[in-house]
Amino acid sequence: MTIGGSHHDQGQQEVPFKTTKESLQVLLLHGNLDIWIKEAKNLPSKDIFQKIMQGPFSNSTSDPYVTISAAGAVVGRTSVIEYSENPFWDQHFKVNVAHYAAEVLFVVKVDVVLRWQIIGAVRIPVEHLCSRQKVEGSFPILSASGKPCKPGSVLTLSIQYTSVDKVSFNQPRFGELATYFPQRKGGQVTLYQDAHAHDCGLPNFELDNGLEYKQSSCWDDIFDAISQARHLIYIGGWSFYHKVKLLRGKNAEESMLGDLLKKKALEGVTVLLLLWNDPSSRKFLGLKYDGIMRTYGEETRRFFEDSLVRVLLRTEAIYSQHQKTLIVDTDAGAGKRKITAFVGGLDFSLGRYDTPEHPLFGTLKTAHADDFHNPNFKKPGEGCPREPWHDLHCRIDGPAAYDVHTNFEERWLKASEQLELQKLKSSYDGALLKIDDFVSMEDDPCLSEDNPETWNVQIFRSIDSNSAKGFPENSKEATNKNLVRWKNVSIDMSIHTAYDMAIRAAQNFIYIESQYFVGSSYNWDSFKDSGANNLIPMEIALKIVNKIKANERFSAYILIPMWPEGDPTSTAVQSILFWQNKTMQMMYQMIYVALREAGLENQYLPQDYLNFFCLGNCEATEGETPNIKTSKGSDKTQTLARRRRQFMIYVHSKGMIVDDEYVILGSANINERSMDGTRDTEIAMGTYQPHHTLAKKDLEPLHGQVHGYRMSLWAEHIGMIEERFKQPESVECVRRVRYLSEQNWRQFVADEATEMKGHLMKYPVEVDRTGKVKKLPGFETFPNLGGNIMGTYLGGNIMGTRLGGKHILENLTI
């Protein structure tokens, strides 16, 4: 018997028949699985599968591969071996797991046109994994009958489980991870909040060694870096708008990015732009369409087409080029040049320029006169509030900057390889500048390892061999480069690995800012097969559960936008909010159960350990209120927003701080699109100062640059700094921050607009003592714009498309 399904079996694997009559015990697998899949013998003849094919595909052949799953979630997948009844894989997997499961399933399939077919399965009970050192051997491949799918049909494998409490972490805790790019020492990192933060009223903070944490301004530094570049300027982005001004005030006009890049190209600088091209952005019958996402790809191409600036637009069918990078050459001293890189969440696009004050109306005729952005209204009328923008970004100097440069080159070469016109392809192939005359990576440690302010930096990605050139084409070479080889694609999933391992290494607290927060659907109370299989929410919940069991403090603060950008009543936004709510509910339920089992449910609330926040602003009327009347194109929602003078601050950040010691930030959100590796292409960096670690400071509170960064972010969001904020894990700090966020929410939704000192607000849901997430009384929908705060399941946002002749069904909202 064969069981079929759609070709794209990316996230879930449920075998529609039992491979055993035993009742298996569900246990927690939390740690690592070390798996070898060697080979299969005597698989059913391909002729069996030909019988189910019809029409022009009747002579198609079958190609076997194996998926590995726990709790229904696919955690590994072998390469496809063509035309073989005795496939030999010899493929190695190192898999992080955080799953309640009864068994680990090895499902043998064949890859046929438009779909896959299940041959049979091998199941390894989790209780065996928890009680033995290693399970290995040749196991019968069982079909729906419970018998081998063919006499002598076996799968040879080995699997060993190591629980998280027995996994030895590198010393220091955030040492090098085995990923495509190694950890680099001797670096220098500048951490940014918002596009402009210097001289914006934020306090400086005393650090160790008599230093002070001082905010830097991202776009000021980027303007200087581009202006001073002599040889190369490479930009990778999701959205790019040539009229963006990097500066404000008297120098604003000279900082218009498109003109600045043209000028640098005329000076002889190699200027390359690798951008995502929204598939809906097209020219058709003489009409130009900007695209649904307004990423300005085609407009950018037209602006630069008669210049020396090279633009490559990368069009993905349903996913995007989401990396946000800038690579430039900078002064290395002694007449030499070096590579400097900027990485983070900021695109060079409309509405991204903002300050920690996050104004709504006051800068509409000044700093944001030509920079209005608010896509939450269908047709924003005059006098609408702008959508304030909060983001995280960084500058990297030192060896790791060269890895960002390598990433751009790999992406550029792959994109140029896919150009249709051969002449055009060759001209883009040769566009990359050779940097042989630059200071080499080995000779560019900015700071010595003995310098107390030195940084260790590692670059992580979500990307596959369809988007980067040079990835190996066989599983052994892929493993050697710390890539995953699934089917016939090499995948770098190192951002997910970095988040996962950093959470496992956390001792005291985690602070996250993320545009989306969806994951671990295999452990939701329903919709388990949604495919949001990243481990991050589950790892955070398990960290808290284990701390409760040990009677130790731990806190997680998670900052997300009030709603995903767009109309909050739309199907897509409501779906994302629904998945987000399922994620929250799962986490709070696990925490309550742990409190109850520890006998602490009357002493602590689930929110004494985990809290979700959002940001908002309200501007009181000063003098005459401009454009208070309903203007042309306005609707009721805009009239309410103008009258109440309130709007959310959009959290576009993608970062995490652990114990004031380690920070990850980049372009990747906490959802499946960003973490999967085969969907949106992403880049991030993980960094820490080796002289400012808990081990170095004998577990005393840390006061290095990462601590200063987190305190500066809290000063921006909360509007004040208190001594207790230096120990975020303490219940006193958690309750104080939650109290202030509740006060801010009440001020935000009040009928009378008053100036908000702080912007941090509780996420508008209620969490009761038993961990149930409920509607906040009186606020079932978002202020002004409506839309169910807890989301609504409307069938998801499922899109069908064809890639390479194969049909794919995807849930784009996870």
mmCIF file of N, CA and C in Angstrom, residues 599-659:
data_model
loop_
_atom_site.group_PDB
_atom_site.id
_atom_site.type_symbol
_atom_site.label_atom_id
_atom_site.label_comp_id
_atom_site.label_asym_id
_atom_site.label_seq_id
_atom_site.Cartn_x
_atom_site.Cartn_y
_atom_site.Cartn_z
ATOM 1 N N GLY A 599 4.019 23.193 43.553
ATOM 2 C CA GLY A 599 3.293 23.737 44.693
ATOM 3 C C GLY A 599 3.444 25.241 44.837
ATOM 4 N N LEU A 600 3.706 25.938 43.731
ATOM 5 C CA LEU A 600 3.961 27.382 43.768
ATOM 6 C C LEU A 600 2.854 28.187 43.096
ATOM 7 N N GLU A 601 1.739 27.541 42.721
ATOM 8 C CA GLU A 601 0.718 28.241 41.949
ATOM 9 C C GLU A 601 0.022 29.340 42.736
ATOM 10 N N ASN A 602 0.085 29.275 44.071
ATOM 11 C CA ASN A 602 -0.511 30.343 44.880
ATOM 12 C C ASN A 602 0.482 31.442 45.228
ATOM 13 N N GLN A 603 1.749 31.196 44.947
ATOM 14 C CA GLN A 603 2.790 32.178 45.260
ATOM 15 C C GLN A 603 3.179 33.005 44.036
ATOM 16 N N TYR A 604 3.138 32.387 42.882
ATOM 17 C CA TYR A 604 3.563 33.073 41.662
ATOM 18 C C TYR A 604 2.505 32.918 40.575
ATOM 19 N N LEU A 605 2.488 33.882 39.670
ATOM 20 C CA LEU A 605 1.666 33.847 38.472
ATOM 21 C C LEU A 605 2.519 33.428 37.285
ATOM 22 N N PRO A 606 1.923 32.859 36.256
ATOM 23 C CA PRO A 606 2.709 32.588 35.031
ATOM 24 C C PRO A 606 3.399 33.839 34.505
ATOM 25 N N GLN A 607 2.769 35.020 34.681
ATOM 26 C CA GLN A 607 3.377 36.255 34.205
ATOM 27 C C GLN A 607 4.498 36.774 35.106
ATOM 28 N N ASP A 608 4.783 36.078 36.198
ATOM 29 C CA ASP A 608 5.988 36.392 36.971
ATOM 30 C C ASP A 608 7.231 35.828 36.304
ATOM 31 N N TYR A 609 7.017 35.069 35.208
ATOM 32 C CA TYR A 609 8.129 34.468 34.475
ATOM 33 C C TYR A 609 8.160 34.871 33.003
ATOM 34 N N LEU A 610 6.997 35.075 32.410
ATOM 35 C CA LEU A 610 6.909 35.342 30.973
ATOM 36 C C LEU A 610 5.928 36.471 30.728
ATOM 37 N N ASN A 611 6.357 37.480 29.966
ATOM 38 C CA ASN A 611 5.479 38.592 29.631
ATOM 39 C C ASN A 611 5.661 39.009 28.183
ATOM 40 N N PHE A 612 4.543 39.370 27.555
ATOM 41 C CA PHE A 612 4.543 39.916 26.206
ATOM 42 C C PHE A 612 4.154 41.387 26.267
ATOM 43 N N PHE A 613 4.855 42.194 25.472
ATOM 44 C CA PHE A 613 4.638 43.633 25.454
ATOM 45 C C PHE A 613 4.513 44.120 24.013
ATOM 46 N N CYS A 614 3.992 45.329 23.861
ATOM 47 C CA CYS A 614 4.002 46.025 22.575
ATOM 48 C C CYS A 614 4.317 47.493 22.857
ATOM 49 N N LEU A 615 4.427 48.296 21.809
ATOM 50 C CA LEU A 615 4.766 49.705 21.956
ATOM 51 C C LEU A 615 3.675 50.574 21.341
ATOM 52 N N GLY A 616 3.439 51.722 21.955
ATOM 53 C CA GLY A 616 2.485 52.675 21.402
ATOM 54 C C GLY A 616 2.835 54.079 21.837
ATOM 55 N N ASN A 617 2.272 55.060 21.145
ATOM 56 C CA ASN A 617 2.506 56.451 21.504
ATOM 57 C C ASN A 617 1.204 57.232 21.392
ATOM 58 N N CYS A 618 1.153 58.288 22.163
ATOM 59 C CA CYS A 618 0.006 59.190 22.154
ATOM 60 C C CYS A 618 0.556 60.599 22.279
ATOM 61 N N GLU A 619 0.162 61.487 21.368
ATOM 62 C CA GLU A 619 0.641 62.867 21.393
ATOM 63 C C GLU A 619 -0.504 63.795 21.759
ATOM 64 N N ALA A 620 -0.341 64.526 22.856
ATOM 65 C CA ALA A 620 -1.349 65.513 23.228
ATOM 66 C C ALA A 620 -1.332 66.667 22.230
ATOM 67 N N THR A 621 -2.482 67.316 22.080
ATOM 68 C CA THR A 621 -2.596 68.446 21.163
ATOM 69 C C THR A 621 -1.781 69.617 21.681
ATOM 70 N N GLU A 622 -0.959 70.168 20.820
ATOM 71 C CA GLU A 622 -0.199 71.371 21.159
ATOM 72 C C GLU A 622 -0.605 72.474 20.192
ATOM 73 N N GLY A 623 -1.337 73.470 20.705
ATOM 74 C CA GLY A 623 -1.803 74.547 19.832
ATOM 75 C C GLY A 623 -2.840 74.021 18.866
ATOM 76 N N GLU A 624 -2.819 74.518 17.650
ATOM 77 C CA GLU A 624 -3.813 74.141 16.653
ATOM 78 C C GLU A 624 -3.532 72.744 16.125
ATOM 79 N N THR A 625 -4.563 71.927 16.093
ATOM 80 C CA THR A 625 -4.415 70.574 15.575
ATOM 81 C C THR A 625 -4.531 70.583 14.061
ATOM 82 N N PRO A 626 -3.504 70.184 13.335
ATOM 83 C CA PRO A 626 -3.567 70.246 11.875
ATOM 84 C C PRO A 626 -4.462 69.162 11.297
ATOM 85 N N ASN A 627 -5.197 69.530 10.257
ATOM 86 C CA ASN A 627 -5.941 68.564 9.451
ATOM 87 C C ASN A 627 -6.868 67.682 10.279
ATOM 88 N N ILE A 628 -7.556 68.271 11.258
ATOM 89 C CA ILE A 628 -8.409 67.471 12.114
ATOM 90 C C ILE A 628 -9.677 67.032 11.398
ATOM 91 N N LYS A 629 -10.046 67.762 10.321
ATOM 92 C CA LYS A 629 -11.223 67.365 9.571
ATOM 93 C C LYS A 629 -10.923 66.108 8.766
ATOM 94 N N THR A 630 -12.008 65.444 8.437
ATOM 95 C CA THR A 630 -11.856 64.273 7.583
ATOM 96 C C THR A 630 -11.455 64.739 6.193
ATOM 97 N N SER A 631 -10.248 64.312 5.760
ATOM 98 C CA SER A 631 -9.783 64.717 4.450
ATOM 99 C C SER A 631 -10.161 63.682 3.416
ATOM 100 N N LYS A 632 -9.974 64.067 2.173
ATOM 101 C CA LYS A 632 -10.331 63.187 1.079
ATOM 102 C C LYS A 632 -9.536 61.879 1.195
ATOM 103 N N GLY A 633 -10.243 60.791 1.060
ATOM 104 C CA GLY A 633 -9.586 59.488 1.160
ATOM 105 C C GLY A 633 -9.612 58.926 2.565
ATOM 106 N N SER A 634 -9.988 59.728 3.557
ATOM 107 C CA SER A 634 -10.016 59.252 4.932
ATOM 108 C C SER A 634 -11.226 58.354 5.157
ATOM 109 N N ASP A 635 -11.153 57.529 6.167
ATOM 110 C CA ASP A 635 -12.297 56.751 6.595
ATOM 111 C C ASP A 635 -12.435 56.891 8.100
ATOM 112 N N LYS A 636 -13.367 56.158 8.670
ATOM 113 C CA LYS A 636 -13.658 56.286 10.099
ATOM 114 C C LYS A 636 -12.435 55.973 10.954
ATOM 115 N N THR A 637 -11.661 54.969 10.562
ATOM 116 C CA THR A 637 -10.490 54.590 11.356
ATOM 117 C C THR A 637 -9.478 55.719 11.424
ATOM 118 N N GLN A 638 -9.286 56.424 10.308
ATOM 119 C CA GLN A 638 -8.343 57.543 10.298
ATOM 120 C C GLN A 638 -8.856 58.704 11.145
ATOM 121 N N THR A 639 -10.150 58.951 11.078
ATOM 122 C CA THR A 639 -10.734 60.026 11.884
ATOM 123 C C THR A 639 -10.531 59.745 13.365
ATOM 124 N N LEU A 640 -10.728 58.485 13.785
ATOM 125 C CA LEU A 640 -10.527 58.113 15.183
ATOM 126 C C LEU A 640 -9.069 58.273 15.591
ATOM 127 N N ALA A 641 -8.150 57.831 14.718
ATOM 128 C CA ALA A 641 -6.721 57.927 15.038
ATOM 129 C C ALA A 641 -6.286 59.375 15.189
ATOM 130 N N ARG A 642 -6.835 60.287 14.326
ATOM 131 C CA ARG A 642 -6.492 61.700 14.441
ATOM 132 C C ARG A 642 -7.082 62.305 15.713
ATOM 133 N N ARG A 643 -8.321 61.936 16.025
ATOM 134 C CA ARG A 643 -8.972 62.517 17.201
ATOM 135 C C ARG A 643 -8.315 62.039 18.485
ATOM 136 N N ARG A 644 -7.998 60.760 18.554
ATOM 137 C CA ARG A 644 -7.392 60.206 19.771
ATOM 138 C C ARG A 644 -5.882 60.419 19.808
ATOM 139 N N ARG A 645 -5.305 60.776 18.678
ATOM 140 C CA ARG A 645 -3.872 61.092 18.558
ATOM 141 C C ARG A 645 -3.008 59.956 19.138
ATOM 142 N N GLN A 646 -3.344 58.753 18.742
ATOM 143 C CA GLN A 646 -2.630 57.571 19.227
ATOM 144 C C GLN A 646 -2.356 56.621 18.080
ATOM 145 N N PHE A 647 -1.278 55.867 18.180
ATOM 146 C CA PHE A 647 -1.012 54.800 17.227
ATOM 147 C C PHE A 647 0.082 53.902 17.793
ATOM 148 N N MET A 648 0.083 52.654 17.305
ATOM 149 C CA MET A 648 1.150 51.751 17.736
ATOM 150 C C MET A 648 2.490 52.206 17.174
ATOM 151 N N ILE A 649 3.548 51.876 17.887
ATOM 152 C CA ILE A 649 4.919 51.974 17.367
ATOM 153 C C ILE A 649 5.248 50.600 16.804
ATOM 154 N N TYR A 650 5.593 50.546 15.530
ATOM 155 C CA TYR A 650 5.774 49.237 14.900
ATOM 156 C C TYR A 650 7.118 48.634 15.304
ATOM 157 N N VAL A 651 7.058 47.490 15.957
ATOM 158 C CA VAL A 651 8.265 46.765 16.360
ATOM 159 C C VAL A 651 8.703 45.904 15.173
ATOM 160 N N HIS A 652 9.752 46.333 14.507
ATOM 161 C CA HIS A 652 10.284 45.611 13.357
ATOM 162 C C HIS A 652 11.583 44.901 13.715
ATOM 163 N N SER A 653 11.976 44.983 14.982
ATOM 164 C CA SER A 653 13.247 44.427 15.447
ATOM 165 C C SER A 653 13.286 42.913 15.283
ATOM 166 N N LYS A 654 14.524 42.388 15.225
ATOM 167 C CA LYS A 654 14.728 40.942 15.179
ATOM 168 C C LYS A 654 15.970 40.629 16.004
ATOM 169 N N GLY A 655 15.786 40.544 17.326
ATOM 170 C CA GLY A 655 16.961 40.333 18.162
ATOM 171 C C GLY A 655 16.634 39.752 19.523
ATOM 172 N N MET A 656 17.676 39.268 20.192
ATOM 173 C CA MET A 656 17.545 38.682 21.531
ATOM 174 C C MET A 656 18.794 38.980 22.344
ATOM 175 N N ILE A 657 18.586 39.367 23.600
ATOM 176 C CA ILE A 657 19.677 39.577 24.558
ATOM 177 C C ILE A 657 19.536 38.540 25.661
ATOM 178 N N VAL A 658 20.636 37.867 25.991
ATOM 179 C CA VAL A 658 20.638 36.820 27.001
ATOM 180 C C VAL A 658 21.586 37.205 28.129
ATOM 181 N N ASP A 659 21.039 37.358 29.339
ATOM 182 C CA ASP A 659 21.840 37.567 30.547
ATOM 183 C C ASP A 659 22.750 38.791 30.479
#
